[in-house]
C-alpha positions in Angstrom: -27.2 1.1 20.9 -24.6 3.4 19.6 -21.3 1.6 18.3 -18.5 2.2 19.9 -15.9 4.7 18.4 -13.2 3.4 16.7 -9.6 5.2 17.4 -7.7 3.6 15.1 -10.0 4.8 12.4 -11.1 8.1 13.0 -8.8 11.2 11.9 -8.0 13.9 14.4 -11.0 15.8 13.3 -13.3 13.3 12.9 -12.3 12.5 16.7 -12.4 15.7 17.9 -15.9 16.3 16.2 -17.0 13.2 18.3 -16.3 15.0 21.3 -18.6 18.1 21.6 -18.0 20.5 25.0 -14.2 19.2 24.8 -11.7 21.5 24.4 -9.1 19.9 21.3 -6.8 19.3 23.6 -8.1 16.0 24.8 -8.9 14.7 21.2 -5.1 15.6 20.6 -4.1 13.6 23.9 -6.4 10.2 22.8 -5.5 9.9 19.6 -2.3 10.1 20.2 -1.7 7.6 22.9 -3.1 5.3 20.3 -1.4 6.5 16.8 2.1 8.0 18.5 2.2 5.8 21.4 0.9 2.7 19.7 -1.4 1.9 22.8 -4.0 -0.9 22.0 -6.4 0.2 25.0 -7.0 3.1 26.8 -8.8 1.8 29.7 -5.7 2.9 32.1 -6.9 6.5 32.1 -4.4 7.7 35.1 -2.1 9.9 32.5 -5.1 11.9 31.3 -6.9 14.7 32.5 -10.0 14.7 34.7 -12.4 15.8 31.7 -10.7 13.0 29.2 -11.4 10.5 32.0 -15.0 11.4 32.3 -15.8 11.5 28.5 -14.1 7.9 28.4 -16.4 6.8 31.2 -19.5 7.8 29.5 -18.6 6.6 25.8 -17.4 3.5 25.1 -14.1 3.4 22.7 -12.2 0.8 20.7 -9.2 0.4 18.7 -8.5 -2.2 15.7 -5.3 -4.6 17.2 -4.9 -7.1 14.3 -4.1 -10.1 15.6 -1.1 -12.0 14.6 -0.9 -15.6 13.6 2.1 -16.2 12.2 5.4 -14.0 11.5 8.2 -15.5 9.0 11.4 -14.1 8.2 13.2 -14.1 4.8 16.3 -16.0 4.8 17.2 -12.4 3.3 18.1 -10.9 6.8 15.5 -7.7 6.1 11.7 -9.1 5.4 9.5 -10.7 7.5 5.9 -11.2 6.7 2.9 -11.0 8.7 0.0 -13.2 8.8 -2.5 -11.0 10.7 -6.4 -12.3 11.1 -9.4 -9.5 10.7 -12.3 -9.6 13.6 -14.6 -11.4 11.0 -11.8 -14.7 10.6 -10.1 -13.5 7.8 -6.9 -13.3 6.8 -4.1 -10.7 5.4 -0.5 -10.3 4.9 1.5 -7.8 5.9 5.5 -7.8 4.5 7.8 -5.1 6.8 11.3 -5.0 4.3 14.7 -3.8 6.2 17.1 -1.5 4.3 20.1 0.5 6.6 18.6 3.0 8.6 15.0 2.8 7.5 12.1 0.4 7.2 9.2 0.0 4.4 5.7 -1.5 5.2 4.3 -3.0 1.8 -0.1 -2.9 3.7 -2.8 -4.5 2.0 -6.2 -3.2 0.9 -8.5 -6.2 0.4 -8.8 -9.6 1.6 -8.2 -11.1 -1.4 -8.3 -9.1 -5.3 -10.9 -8.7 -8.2 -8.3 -7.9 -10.7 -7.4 -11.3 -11.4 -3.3 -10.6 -12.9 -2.6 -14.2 -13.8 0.2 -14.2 -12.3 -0.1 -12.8 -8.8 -1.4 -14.9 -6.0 -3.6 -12.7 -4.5 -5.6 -12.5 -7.9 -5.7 -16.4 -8.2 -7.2 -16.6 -4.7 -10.4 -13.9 -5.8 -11.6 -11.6 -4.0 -13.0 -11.6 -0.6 -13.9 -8.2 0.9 -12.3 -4.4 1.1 -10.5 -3.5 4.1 -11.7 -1.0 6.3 -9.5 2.0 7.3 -9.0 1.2 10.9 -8.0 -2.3 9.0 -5.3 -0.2 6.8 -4.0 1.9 9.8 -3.8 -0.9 12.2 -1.2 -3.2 9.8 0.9 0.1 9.8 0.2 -0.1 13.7 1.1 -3.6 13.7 4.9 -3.2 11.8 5.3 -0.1 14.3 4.7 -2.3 17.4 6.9 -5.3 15.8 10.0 -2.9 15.6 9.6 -1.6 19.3 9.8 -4.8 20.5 12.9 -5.3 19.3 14.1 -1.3 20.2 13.5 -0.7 16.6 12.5 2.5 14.9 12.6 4.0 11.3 9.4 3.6 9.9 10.0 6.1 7.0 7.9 4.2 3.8 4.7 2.3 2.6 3.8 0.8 -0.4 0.3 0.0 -0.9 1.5 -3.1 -3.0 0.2 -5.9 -0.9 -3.2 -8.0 -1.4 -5.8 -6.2 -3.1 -6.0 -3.2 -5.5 -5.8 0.1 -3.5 -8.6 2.6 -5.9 -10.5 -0.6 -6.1 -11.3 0.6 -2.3 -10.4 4.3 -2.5 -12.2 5.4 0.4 -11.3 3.9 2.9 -7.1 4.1 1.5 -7.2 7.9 1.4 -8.7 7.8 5.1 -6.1 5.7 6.8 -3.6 7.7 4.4 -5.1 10.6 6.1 -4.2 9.3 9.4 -1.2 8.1 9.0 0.5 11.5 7.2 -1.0 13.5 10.2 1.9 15.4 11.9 0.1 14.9 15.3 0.1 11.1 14.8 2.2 9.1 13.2 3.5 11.8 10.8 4.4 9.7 7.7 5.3 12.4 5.1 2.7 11.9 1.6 6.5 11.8 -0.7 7.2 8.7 1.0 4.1 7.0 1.0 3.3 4.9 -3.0 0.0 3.9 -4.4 -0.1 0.9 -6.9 -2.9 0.4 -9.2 -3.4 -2.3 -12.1 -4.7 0.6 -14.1 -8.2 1.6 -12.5 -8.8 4.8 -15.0 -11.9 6.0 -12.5 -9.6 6.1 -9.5 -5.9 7.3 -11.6 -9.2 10.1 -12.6 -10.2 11.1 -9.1 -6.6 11.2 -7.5 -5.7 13.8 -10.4 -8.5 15.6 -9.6 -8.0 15.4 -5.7 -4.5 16.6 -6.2 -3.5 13.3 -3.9 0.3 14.1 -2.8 1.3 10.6 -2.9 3.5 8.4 -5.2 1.2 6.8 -8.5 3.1 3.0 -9.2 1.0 1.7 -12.6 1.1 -2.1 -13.6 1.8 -2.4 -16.9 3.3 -5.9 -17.9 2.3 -5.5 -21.9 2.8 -2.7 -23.9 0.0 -3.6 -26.6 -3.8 -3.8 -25.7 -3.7 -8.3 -26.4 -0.8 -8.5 -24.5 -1.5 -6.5 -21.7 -4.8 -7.8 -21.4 -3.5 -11.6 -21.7 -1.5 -10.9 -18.2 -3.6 -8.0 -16.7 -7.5 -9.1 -17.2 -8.7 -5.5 -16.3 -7.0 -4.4 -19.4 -9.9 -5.3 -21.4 -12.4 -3.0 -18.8 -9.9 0.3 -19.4 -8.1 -0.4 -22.4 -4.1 0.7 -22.8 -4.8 4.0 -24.8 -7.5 5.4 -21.9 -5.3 4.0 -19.5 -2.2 5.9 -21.1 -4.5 9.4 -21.3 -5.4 9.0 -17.8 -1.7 8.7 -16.6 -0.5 11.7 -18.9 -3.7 13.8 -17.7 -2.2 12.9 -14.2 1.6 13.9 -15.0 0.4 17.4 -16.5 -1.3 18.1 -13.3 0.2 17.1 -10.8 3.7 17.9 -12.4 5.3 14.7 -10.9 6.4 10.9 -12.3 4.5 7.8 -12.8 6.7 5.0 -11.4 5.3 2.1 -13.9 5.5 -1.7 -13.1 6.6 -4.3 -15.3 7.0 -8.1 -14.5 9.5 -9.2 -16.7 8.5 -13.1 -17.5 11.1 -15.3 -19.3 10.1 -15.8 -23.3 6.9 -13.5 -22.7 7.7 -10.0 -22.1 10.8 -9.5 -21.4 12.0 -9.4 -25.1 14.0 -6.4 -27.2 10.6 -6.2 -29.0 8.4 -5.5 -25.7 11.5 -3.7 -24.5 10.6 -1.1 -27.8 7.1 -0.9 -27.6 7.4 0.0 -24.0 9.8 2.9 -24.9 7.4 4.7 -27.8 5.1 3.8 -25.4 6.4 5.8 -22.9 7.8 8.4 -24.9 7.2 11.9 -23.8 5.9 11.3 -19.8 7.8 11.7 -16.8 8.4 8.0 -15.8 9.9 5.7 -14.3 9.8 2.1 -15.0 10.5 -0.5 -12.4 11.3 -4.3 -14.1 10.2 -6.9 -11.4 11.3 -10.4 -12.3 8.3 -12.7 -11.6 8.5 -14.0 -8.5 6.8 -17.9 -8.5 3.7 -18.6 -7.7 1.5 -22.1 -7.9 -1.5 -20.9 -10.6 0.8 -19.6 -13.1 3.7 -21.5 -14.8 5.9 -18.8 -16.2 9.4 -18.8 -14.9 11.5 -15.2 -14.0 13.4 -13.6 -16.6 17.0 -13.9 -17.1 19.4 -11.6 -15.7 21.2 -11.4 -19.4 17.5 -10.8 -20.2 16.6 -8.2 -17.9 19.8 -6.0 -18.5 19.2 -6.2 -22.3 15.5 -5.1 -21.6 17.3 -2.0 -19.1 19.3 -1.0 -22.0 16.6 -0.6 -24.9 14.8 1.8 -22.4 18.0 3.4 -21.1 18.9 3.9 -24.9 15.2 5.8 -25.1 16.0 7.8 -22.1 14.1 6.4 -20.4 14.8 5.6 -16.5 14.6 2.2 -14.9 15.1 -0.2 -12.0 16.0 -4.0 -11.5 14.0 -4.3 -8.7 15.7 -6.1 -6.0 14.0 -9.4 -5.2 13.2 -9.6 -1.5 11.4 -12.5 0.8 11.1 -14.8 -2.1 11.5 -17.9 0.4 8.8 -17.3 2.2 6.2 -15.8 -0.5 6.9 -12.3 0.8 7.4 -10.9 -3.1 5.9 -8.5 -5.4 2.8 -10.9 -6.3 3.1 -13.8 -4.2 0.8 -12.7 -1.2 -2.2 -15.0 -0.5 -3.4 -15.1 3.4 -1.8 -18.1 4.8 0.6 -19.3 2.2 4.2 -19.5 3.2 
């Protein structure tokens, strides 16, 4: 027996391929009512046309609802988190952030992560399973229904920053990315839209060579090959230097920024020293660096940067000319921050 199709998963061609002796009109009209008008059923048919109605009545369609266990708000004002359960049991989380005028989904990719960063949660948990796309598009979905329920709007961002590593499950990202861009549908413009990687050289590869149009976010966190790979175990898979040829190869082609992540961790690397080796690091690229204090998490001990600290680090790269962020610290009360997701925990 044929599965059903899934319309939270499927692109507007892929759909519309599905439905041979339709004219594109219809696909158009379906797809919509469930990516525009956030519909989690179609089985109330009585706004489409006669043909629509028969197709429905001869092939059996689904769409991917996540379902939502728990949702905590920051003491913040502006995050809330989402614990949302796959159809298999398993869990994600989802973190919506409020800024004035605009909202940013921060979606994850994988039940759990491979990468192992010692000091993200996600990592100490392991790795469970990729998501699939209709599993990625329905968490963006999800946020979208959340804010309509409150007469809410202004979806304008994502960050694929959540649990997992996005080119560890490239396929099915760039499909729900796909999706979610389309003008018919949601219309999510690429610019807005960032990819973060812990320094996957295959994938940084294949996006350069797919001209991808979205954002590229790199973890760093040590600006030698020990002491990157002392934080960031993948380090040691794709060492610093191929890592660094990969992101320039990117740059030069696609004539844009890499936005690279640093977790500034008190007494580690957060020093004037780490501050100059990320600078001649750096020197020559089109970069941005954004300088996270570490947010706390229960497998790893290390404590957050001081703000003396973290200004002195700002100004060593400032001094290179180099561009930089403090990034504000958002949800930390309830585990919503850079590195603190794990399905469940609060």
């Amino acid at each position: 027996m044929a599965a059903n199709l899934n319309l939270t998963a499927l692109t507007l061609n892929e759909l519309a391929g599905s439905m041979p002796g339709l004219a594109p009109v219809h696909a158009r009209t379906l797809w919509r009512a469930v990516q525009r008008e956030l519909r989690v059923d179609v089985s109330d048919r009585s706004a489409f046309q006669v043909p629509l109605r028969r197709w429905l009545e001869e092939n059996p369609v689904e769409v991917t609802a996540l379902a939502g266990v728990r949702e905590i708000r920051s003491g913040d004002g502006w995050t809330r988190k989402f614990l949302l359960r796959l159809g298999d049991g398993h869990t994600i989380e989802t973190v919506l952030m409020g800024y004035p005028g605009r909202f940013t989904a921060c979606l994850s990719t994988q039940a759990g992560c491979a990468m192992g960063c010692v000091f993200c949660a996600t990592g100490q948990a392991g790795f469970t399973r990729h998501l699939s796309t209709g599993e990625i598009v329905a968490q963006v979905l999800h946020c979208r229904r959340a804010l309509a329920a409150e007469g809410l709007s202004g979806l304008r961002n994502l960050v694929l920053m959540g649990m997992g590593e996005p080119l560890h499950n490239y396929d099915s990202v760039m499909s729900a990315l796909e999706i979610v861009t389309d003008p018919c549908g949601q219309n999510l413009g690429p610019s807005r839209i960032s990819i973060s990687t812990v320094g996957l050289v295959p994938g940084i590869r294949r996006l350069t060579e797919e001209r991808r149009p979205y954002h590229l976010a790199v973890s760093l966190h040590g600006a030698t090959e020990a002491e990157r790979a002392a934080l960031v175990p993948v380090g040691r898979r794709w060492p610093l230097a191929e890592l660094m040829v990969a992101c320039r190869e990117y740059t030069a082609a696609m004539g844009r920024k890499i936005f690279f992540e640093w977790t500034l961790i008190a007494g580690g690397n957060d020093t004037a020293e780490q501050a100059g080796r990320l600078a001649a690091l750096l020197r020559g690229m089109p970069a941005h660096v954004n300088l996270i204090p570490l947010n706390p998490t229960a497998g790893f001990a290390g404590s957050a940067a001081s703000e003396g600290a973290a200004d002195r680090f700002q100004g060593i790269l400032r001094a290179a000319g180099i561009p930089s962020t403090i990034r504000q610290r958002r949800g930390i009360d309830v585990a919503a921050g850079c590195g603190q997701l794990k399905a469940g925990a609060v």
